Tab-separated table of C-alpha atoms in Angstrom:
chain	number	residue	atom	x	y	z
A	1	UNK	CA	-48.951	-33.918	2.004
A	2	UNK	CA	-51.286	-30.983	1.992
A	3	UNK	CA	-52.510	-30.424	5.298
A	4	UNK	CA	-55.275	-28.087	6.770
A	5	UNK	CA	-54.050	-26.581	10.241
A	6	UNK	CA	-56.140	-25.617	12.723
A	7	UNK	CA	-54.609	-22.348	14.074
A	8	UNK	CA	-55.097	-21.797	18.061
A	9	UNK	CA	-56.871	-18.207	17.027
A	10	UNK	CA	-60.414	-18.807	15.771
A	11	UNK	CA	-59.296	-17.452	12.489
A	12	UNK	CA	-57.766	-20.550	10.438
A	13	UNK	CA	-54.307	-20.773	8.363
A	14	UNK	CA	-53.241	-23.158	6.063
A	15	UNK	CA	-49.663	-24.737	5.832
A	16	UNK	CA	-48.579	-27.852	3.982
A	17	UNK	CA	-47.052	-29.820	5.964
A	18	UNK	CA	-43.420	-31.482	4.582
A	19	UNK	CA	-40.641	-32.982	7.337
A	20	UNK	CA	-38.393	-30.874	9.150
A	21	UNK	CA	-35.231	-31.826	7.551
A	22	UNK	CA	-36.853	-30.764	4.241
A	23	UNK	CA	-37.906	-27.895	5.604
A	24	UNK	CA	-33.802	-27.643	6.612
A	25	UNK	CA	-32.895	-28.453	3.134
A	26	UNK	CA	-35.422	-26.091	1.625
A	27	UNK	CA	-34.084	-23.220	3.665
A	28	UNK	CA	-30.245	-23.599	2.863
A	29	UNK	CA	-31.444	-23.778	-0.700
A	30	UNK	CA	-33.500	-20.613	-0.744
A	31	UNK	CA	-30.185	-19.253	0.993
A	32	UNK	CA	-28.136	-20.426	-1.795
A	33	UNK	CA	-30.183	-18.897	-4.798
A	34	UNK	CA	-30.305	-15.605	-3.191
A	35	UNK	CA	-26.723	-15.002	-3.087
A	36	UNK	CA	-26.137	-16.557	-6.617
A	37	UNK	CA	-28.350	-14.250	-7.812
A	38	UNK	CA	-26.374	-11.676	-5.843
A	39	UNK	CA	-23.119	-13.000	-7.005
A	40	UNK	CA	-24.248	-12.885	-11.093
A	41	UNK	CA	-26.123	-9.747	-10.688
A	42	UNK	CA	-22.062	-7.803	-9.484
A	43	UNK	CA	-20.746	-10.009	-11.735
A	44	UNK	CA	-22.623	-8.326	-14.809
A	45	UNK	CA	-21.856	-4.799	-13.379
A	46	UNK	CA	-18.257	-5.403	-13.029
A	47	UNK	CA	-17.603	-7.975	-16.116
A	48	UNK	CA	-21.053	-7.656	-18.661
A	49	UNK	CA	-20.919	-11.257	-18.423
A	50	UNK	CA	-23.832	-13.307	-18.252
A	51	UNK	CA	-25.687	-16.144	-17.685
A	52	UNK	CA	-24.389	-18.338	-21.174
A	53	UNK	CA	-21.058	-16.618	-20.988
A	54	UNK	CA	-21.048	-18.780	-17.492
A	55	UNK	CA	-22.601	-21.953	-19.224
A	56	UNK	CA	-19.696	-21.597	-21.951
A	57	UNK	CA	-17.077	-21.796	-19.251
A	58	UNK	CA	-18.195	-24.252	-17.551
A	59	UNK	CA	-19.256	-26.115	-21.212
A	60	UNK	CA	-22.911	-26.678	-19.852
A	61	UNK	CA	-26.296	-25.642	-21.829
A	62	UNK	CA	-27.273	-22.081	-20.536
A	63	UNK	CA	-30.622	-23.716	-19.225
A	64	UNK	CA	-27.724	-25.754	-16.866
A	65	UNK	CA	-26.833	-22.689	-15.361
A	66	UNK	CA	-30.618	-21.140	-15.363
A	67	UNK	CA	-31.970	-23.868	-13.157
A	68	UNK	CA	-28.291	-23.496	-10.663
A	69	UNK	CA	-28.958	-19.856	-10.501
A	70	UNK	CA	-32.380	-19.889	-9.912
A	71	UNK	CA	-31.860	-22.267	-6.679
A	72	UNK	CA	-34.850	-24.296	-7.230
A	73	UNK	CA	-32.307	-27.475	-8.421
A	74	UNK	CA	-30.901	-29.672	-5.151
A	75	UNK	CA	-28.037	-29.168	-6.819
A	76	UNK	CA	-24.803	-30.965	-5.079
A	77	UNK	CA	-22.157	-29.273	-3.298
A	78	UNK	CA	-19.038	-29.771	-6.301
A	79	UNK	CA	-21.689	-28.215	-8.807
A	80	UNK	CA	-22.190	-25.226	-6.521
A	81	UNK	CA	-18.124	-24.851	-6.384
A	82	UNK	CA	-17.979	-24.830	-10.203
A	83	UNK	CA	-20.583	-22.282	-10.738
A	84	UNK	CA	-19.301	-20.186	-7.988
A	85	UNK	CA	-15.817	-20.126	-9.524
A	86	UNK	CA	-17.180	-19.556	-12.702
A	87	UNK	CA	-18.353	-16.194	-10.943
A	88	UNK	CA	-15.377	-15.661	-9.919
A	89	UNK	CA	-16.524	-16.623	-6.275
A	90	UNK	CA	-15.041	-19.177	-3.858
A	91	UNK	CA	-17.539	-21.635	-1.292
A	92	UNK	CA	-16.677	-22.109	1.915
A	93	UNK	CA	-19.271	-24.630	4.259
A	94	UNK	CA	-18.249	-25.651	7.543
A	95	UNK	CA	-20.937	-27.163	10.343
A	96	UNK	CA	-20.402	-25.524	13.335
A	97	UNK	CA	-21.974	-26.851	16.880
A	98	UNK	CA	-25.756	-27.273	17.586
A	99	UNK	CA	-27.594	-23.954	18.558
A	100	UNK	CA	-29.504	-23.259	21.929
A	101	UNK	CA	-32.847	-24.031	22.633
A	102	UNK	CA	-33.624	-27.190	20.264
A	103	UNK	CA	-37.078	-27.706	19.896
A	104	UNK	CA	-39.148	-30.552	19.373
A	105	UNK	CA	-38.759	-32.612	16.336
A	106	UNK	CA	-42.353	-32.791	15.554
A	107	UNK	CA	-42.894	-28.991	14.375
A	108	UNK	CA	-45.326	-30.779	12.099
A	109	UNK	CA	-47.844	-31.251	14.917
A	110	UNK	CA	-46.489	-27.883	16.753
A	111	UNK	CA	-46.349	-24.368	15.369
A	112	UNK	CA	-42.606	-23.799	16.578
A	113	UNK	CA	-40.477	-22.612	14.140
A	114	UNK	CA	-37.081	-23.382	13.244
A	115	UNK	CA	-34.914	-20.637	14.151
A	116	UNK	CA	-33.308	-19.145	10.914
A	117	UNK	CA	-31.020	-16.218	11.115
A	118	UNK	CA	-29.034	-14.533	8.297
A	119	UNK	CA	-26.385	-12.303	8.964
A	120	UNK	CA	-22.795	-11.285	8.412
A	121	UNK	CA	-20.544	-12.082	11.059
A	122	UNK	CA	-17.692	-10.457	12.098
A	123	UNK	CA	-14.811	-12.676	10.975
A	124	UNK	CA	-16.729	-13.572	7.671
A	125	UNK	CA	-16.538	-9.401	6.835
A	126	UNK	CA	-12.889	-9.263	7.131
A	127	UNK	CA	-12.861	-11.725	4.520
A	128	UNK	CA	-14.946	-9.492	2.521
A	129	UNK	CA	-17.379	-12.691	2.254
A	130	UNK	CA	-21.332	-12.751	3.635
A	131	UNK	CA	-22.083	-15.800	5.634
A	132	UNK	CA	-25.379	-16.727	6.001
A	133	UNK	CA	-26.077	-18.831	9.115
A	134	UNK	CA	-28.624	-21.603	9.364
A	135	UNK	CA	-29.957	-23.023	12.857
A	136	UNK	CA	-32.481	-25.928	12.245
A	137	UNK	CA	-34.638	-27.010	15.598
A	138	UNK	CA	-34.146	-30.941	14.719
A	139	UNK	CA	-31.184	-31.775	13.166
A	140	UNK	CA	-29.544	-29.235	15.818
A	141	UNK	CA	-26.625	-28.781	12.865
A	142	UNK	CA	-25.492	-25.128	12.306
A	143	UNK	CA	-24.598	-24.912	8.387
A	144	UNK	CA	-22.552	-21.762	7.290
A	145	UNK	CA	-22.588	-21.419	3.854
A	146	UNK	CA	-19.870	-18.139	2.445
A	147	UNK	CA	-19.279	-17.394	-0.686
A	148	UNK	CA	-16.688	-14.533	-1.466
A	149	UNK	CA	-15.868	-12.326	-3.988
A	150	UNK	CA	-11.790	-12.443	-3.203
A	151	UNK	CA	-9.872	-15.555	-3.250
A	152	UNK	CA	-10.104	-17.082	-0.275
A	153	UNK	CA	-7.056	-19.064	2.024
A	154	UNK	CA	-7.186	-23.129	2.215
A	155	UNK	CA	-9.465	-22.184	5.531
A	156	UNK	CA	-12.790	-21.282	6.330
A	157	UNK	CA	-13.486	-18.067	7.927
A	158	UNK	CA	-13.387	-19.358	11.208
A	159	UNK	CA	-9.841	-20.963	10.401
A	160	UNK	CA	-11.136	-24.361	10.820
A	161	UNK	CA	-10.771	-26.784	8.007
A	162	UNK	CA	-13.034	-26.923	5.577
A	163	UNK	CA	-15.502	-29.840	5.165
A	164	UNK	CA	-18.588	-30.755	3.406
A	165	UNK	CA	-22.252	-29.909	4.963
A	166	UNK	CA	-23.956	-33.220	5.327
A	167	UNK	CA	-27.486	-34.365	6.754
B	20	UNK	CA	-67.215	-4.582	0.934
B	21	UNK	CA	-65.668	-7.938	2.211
B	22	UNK	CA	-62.537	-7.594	3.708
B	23	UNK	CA	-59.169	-9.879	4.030
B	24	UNK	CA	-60.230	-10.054	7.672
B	25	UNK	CA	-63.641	-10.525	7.183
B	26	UNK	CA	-63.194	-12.901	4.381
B	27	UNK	CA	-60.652	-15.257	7.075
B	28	UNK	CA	-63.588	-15.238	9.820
B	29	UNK	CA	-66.186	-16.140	7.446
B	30	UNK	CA	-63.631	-19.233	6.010
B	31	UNK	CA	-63.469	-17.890	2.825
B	32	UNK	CA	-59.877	-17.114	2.792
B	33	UNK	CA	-56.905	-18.490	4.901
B	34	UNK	CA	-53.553	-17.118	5.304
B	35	UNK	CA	-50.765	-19.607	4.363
B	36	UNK	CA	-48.492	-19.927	7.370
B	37	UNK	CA	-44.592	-20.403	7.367
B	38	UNK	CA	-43.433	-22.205	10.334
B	39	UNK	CA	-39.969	-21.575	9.989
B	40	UNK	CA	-40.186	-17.725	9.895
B	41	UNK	CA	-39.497	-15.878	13.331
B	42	UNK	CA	-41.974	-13.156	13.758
B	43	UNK	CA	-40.387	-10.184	12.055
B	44	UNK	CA	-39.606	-11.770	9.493
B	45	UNK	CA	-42.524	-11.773	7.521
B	46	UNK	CA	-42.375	-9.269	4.735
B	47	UNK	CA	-45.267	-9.985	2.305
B	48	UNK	CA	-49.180	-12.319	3.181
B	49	UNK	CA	-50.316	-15.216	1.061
B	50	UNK	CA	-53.821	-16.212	1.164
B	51	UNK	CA	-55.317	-19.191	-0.411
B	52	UNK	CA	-59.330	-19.766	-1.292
B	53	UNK	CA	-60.915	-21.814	1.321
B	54	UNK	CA	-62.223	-24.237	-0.030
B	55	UNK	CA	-61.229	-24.032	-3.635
B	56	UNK	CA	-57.578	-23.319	-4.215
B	57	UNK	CA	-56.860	-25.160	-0.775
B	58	UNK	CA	-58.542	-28.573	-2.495
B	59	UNK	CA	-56.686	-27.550	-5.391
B	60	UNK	CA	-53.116	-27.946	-3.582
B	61	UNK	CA	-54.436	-31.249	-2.003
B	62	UNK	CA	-55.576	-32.693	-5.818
B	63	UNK	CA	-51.945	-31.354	-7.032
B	64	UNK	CA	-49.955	-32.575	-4.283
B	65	UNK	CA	-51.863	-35.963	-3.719
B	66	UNK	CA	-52.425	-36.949	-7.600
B	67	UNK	CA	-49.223	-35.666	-9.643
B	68	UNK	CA	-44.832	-36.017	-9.266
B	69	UNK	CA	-42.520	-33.259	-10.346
B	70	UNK	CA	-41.186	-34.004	-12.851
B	71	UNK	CA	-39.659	-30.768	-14.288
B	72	UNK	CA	-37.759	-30.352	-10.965
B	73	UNK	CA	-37.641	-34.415	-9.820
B	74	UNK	CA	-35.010	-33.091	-7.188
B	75	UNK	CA	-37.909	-31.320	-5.711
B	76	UNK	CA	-40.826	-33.235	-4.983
B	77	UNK	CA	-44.364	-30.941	-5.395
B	78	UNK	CA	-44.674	-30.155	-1.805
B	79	UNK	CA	-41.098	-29.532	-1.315
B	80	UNK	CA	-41.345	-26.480	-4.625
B	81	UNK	CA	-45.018	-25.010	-3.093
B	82	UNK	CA	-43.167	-24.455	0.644
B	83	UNK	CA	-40.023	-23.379	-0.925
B	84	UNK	CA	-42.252	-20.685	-2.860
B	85	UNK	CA	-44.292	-20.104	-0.302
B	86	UNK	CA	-41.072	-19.333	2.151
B	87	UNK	CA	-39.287	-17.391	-0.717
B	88	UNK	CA	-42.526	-14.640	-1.077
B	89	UNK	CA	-43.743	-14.665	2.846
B	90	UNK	CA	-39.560	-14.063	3.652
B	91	UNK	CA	-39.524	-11.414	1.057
B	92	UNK	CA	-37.159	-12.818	-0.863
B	93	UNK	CA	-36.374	-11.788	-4.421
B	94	UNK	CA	-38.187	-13.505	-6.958
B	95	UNK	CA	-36.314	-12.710	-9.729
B	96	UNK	CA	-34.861	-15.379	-11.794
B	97	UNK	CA	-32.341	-15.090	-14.323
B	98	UNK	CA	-33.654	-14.793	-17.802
B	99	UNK	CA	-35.765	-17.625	-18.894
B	100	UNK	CA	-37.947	-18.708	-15.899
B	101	UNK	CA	-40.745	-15.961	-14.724
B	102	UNK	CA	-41.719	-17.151	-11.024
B	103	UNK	CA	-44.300	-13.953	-11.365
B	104	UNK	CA	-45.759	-13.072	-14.056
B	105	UNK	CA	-49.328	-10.613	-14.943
B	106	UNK	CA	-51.208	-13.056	-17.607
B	107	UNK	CA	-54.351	-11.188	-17.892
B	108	UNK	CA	-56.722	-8.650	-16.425
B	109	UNK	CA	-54.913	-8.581	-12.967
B	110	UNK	CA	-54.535	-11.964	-12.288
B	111	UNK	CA	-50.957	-13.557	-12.140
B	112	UNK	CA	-49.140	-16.450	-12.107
B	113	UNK	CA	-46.653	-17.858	-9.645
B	114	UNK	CA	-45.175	-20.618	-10.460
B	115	UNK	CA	-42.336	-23.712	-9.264
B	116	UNK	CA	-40.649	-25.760	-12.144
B	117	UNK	CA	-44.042	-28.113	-11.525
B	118	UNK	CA	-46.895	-25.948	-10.086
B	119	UNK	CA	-48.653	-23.101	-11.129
B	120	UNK	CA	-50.787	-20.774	-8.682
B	121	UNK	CA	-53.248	-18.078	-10.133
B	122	UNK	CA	-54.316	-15.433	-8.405
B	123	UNK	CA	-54.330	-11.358	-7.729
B	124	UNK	CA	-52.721	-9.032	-5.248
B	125	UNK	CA	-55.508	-7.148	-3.446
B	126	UNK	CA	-52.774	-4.568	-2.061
B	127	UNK	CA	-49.020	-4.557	-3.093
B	128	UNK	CA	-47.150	-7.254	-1.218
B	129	UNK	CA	-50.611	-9.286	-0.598
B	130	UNK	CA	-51.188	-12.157	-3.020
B	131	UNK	CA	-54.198	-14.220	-2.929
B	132	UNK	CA	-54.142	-17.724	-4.360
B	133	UNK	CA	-57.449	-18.429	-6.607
B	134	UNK	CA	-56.799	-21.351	-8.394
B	135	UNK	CA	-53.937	-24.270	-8.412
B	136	UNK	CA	-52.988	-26.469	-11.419
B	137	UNK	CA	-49.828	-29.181	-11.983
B	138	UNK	CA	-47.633	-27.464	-14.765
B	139	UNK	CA	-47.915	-30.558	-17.444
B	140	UNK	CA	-51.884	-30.049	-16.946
B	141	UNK	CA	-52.249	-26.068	-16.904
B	142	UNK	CA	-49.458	-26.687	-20.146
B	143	UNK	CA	-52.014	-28.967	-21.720
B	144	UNK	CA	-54.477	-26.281	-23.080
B	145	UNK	CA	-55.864	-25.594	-19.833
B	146	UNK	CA	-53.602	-22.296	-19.422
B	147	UNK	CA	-56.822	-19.886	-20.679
B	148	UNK	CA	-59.093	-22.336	-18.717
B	149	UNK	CA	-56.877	-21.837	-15.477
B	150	UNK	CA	-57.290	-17.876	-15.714
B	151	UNK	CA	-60.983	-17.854	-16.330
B	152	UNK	CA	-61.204	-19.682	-12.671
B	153	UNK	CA	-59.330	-17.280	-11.140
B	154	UNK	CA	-61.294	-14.207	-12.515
B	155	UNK	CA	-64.520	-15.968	-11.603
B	156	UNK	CA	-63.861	-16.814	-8.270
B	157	UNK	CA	-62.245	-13.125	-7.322
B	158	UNK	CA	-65.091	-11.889	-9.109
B	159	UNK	CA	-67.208	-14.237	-6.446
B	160	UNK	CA	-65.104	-13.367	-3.529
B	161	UNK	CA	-65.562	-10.031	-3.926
B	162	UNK	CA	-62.693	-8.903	-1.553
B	163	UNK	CA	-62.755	-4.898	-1.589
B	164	UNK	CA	-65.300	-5.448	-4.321
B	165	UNK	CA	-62.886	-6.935	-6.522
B	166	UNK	CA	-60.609	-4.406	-6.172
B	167	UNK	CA	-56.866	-5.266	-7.544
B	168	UNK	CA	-53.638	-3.667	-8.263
B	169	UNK	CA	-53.022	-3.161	-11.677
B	170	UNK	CA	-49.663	-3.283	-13.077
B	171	UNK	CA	-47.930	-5.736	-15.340
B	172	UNK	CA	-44.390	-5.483	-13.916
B	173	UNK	CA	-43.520	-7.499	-10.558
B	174	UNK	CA	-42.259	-4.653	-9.008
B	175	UNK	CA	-45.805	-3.092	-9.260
B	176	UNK	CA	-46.726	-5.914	-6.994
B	177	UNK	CA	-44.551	-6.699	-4.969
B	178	UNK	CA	-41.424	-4.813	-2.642
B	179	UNK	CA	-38.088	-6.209	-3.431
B	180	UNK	CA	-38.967	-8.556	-6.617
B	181	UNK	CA	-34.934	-8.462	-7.093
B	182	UNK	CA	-33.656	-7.481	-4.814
B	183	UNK	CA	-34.282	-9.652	-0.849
């Protein structure tokens, strides 16, 4: 529901206000889109393939694939594995252990924000792979979601099996 | 000459907030009509159900939009889908699978939300209906006398439109 804050400044924003695990789920997707888009954009450098070349492979209408690349679909986690290989990419998504400093649950009511963080980490670059790493303040979860260009061993980065995010 | 300042103090305009964003990481302001784009996002979001994108329910696609232009994100989606796109005279579209929000960019990077439709509706005939609100009311605004950016390419808009 729509929902008219009252800033604590005189000067008034707006937000709409949605629960924080959406807000969680919202976030991973944006996360996911961006490096799709990545992944197809070096994929059309190096190959000239595009977007129905990928829906051929993967014997899918092309608006299939527009709607996965565009990151706007909750699309689940096998479907993300088959478009990925299709791009010649490999997923990797472990859950690592809660961040610091968890915050109240109702961010609804109080203007703390999650923490999100994106960055490369160290073991992720020797892999040649970009991690992106998630922190939500409720759910406490840490989701890191890789996707590399170069085939990737039966572990994660971190040499920890690999598992399925979950809520 | 109104400013985006003045315009907030008065209650004319309010800035849409992202509460998951860490300060820093704000790379581009949305501001939404007070009160007639914000009523507009109420009507959508209390009166319609995506159905275009039913894995997305409406106020799930306007904070994931919302998120993806305050962050900076690219906007760029692969061929068929325009997320930003110049319809006429200035004022643009931006747009989820089930929502579409009119308005202008007053300076690059700065979008200001005029008007708010559900997509089946705005699809229904109303498109040229939609755009003739949102030219009235930044005509009646009158932020830096109307002043816009002209362009009709995102990137004449906005930093980064494929880039994040």
């Amino acid at each position: 529901m729509a929902n008219l804050y009252r800033g604590r400044n005189q000067i008034m924003s707006f937000r709409i206000s949605i629960p924080p695990n959406r807000r969680a789920a919202l976030r991973l997707l944006s996360s996911v889109r961006q490096q799709l888009l990545a992944a197809l954009a070096s994929e059309t450098d190096a190959s000239g393939r595009t977007q129905a070349d990928i829906a051929r492979e993967l014997g899918v209408n092309r608006s299939v694939i527009s709607r996965f690349l565009s990151g706007s679909r909750d699309m689940m986690v096998g479907n993300l594995a088959e478009v990925a290989w299709a791009l010649d990419r490999e997923v990797a998504i472990t859950l690592g252990e809660a961040g610091s400093g968890i915050k109240s649950r109702d961010i609804a009511a109080e203007a703390v924000p999650a923490t999100v963080m994106v960055n490369a980490s160290e073991e992720a670059e020797k892999y040649g792979a970009e991690v992106y790493r998630m922190e939500t303040s409720v759910s406490g979860l840490t989701v890191q979601l890789a996707m590399s260009p170069t085939p990737a061993s039966q572990s994660s980065p971190t040499g920890n099996p690999v598992f399925l995010a979950g809520e | 000459m109104a400013t985006l300042t003045e315009l907030q103090e008065r209650g004319r305009l309010e800035e849409v907030e992202d509460i998951s964003l860490v300060p820093g990481q704000k790379r581009r302001e949305l501001y939404i009509m007070v009160p007639e784009a914000s009523d507009d996002v109420r009507r959508v979001v209390g009166r319609y159900t995506a159905t275009w994108n039913p894995s997305l329910s409406i106020s799930d696609q306007m904070v994931q939009l919302f998120h993806d232009f305050i962050s900076g994100k690219s906007l760029h989606h692969p061929e068929d889908f325009h997320v930003l796109l110049e319809v006429e005279d200035g004022i643009w579209e931006l747009k989820t699978d089930d929502v579409r929000f009119f308005g202008w960019f007053p300076d690059k990077d700065n979008f200001v939300i005029a008007t708010v439709g559900y997509a089946d509706m705005v699809k229904d005939g109303k498109y040229a209906s939609f755009i003739s609100t949102a030219l009235f009311r930044r005509k009646d605004l009158a932020l830096n006398d109307g002043k816009f950016i002209q362009g009709e390419e995102p990137n004449n808009v906005i930093s980064h439109f494929h880039t994040a």
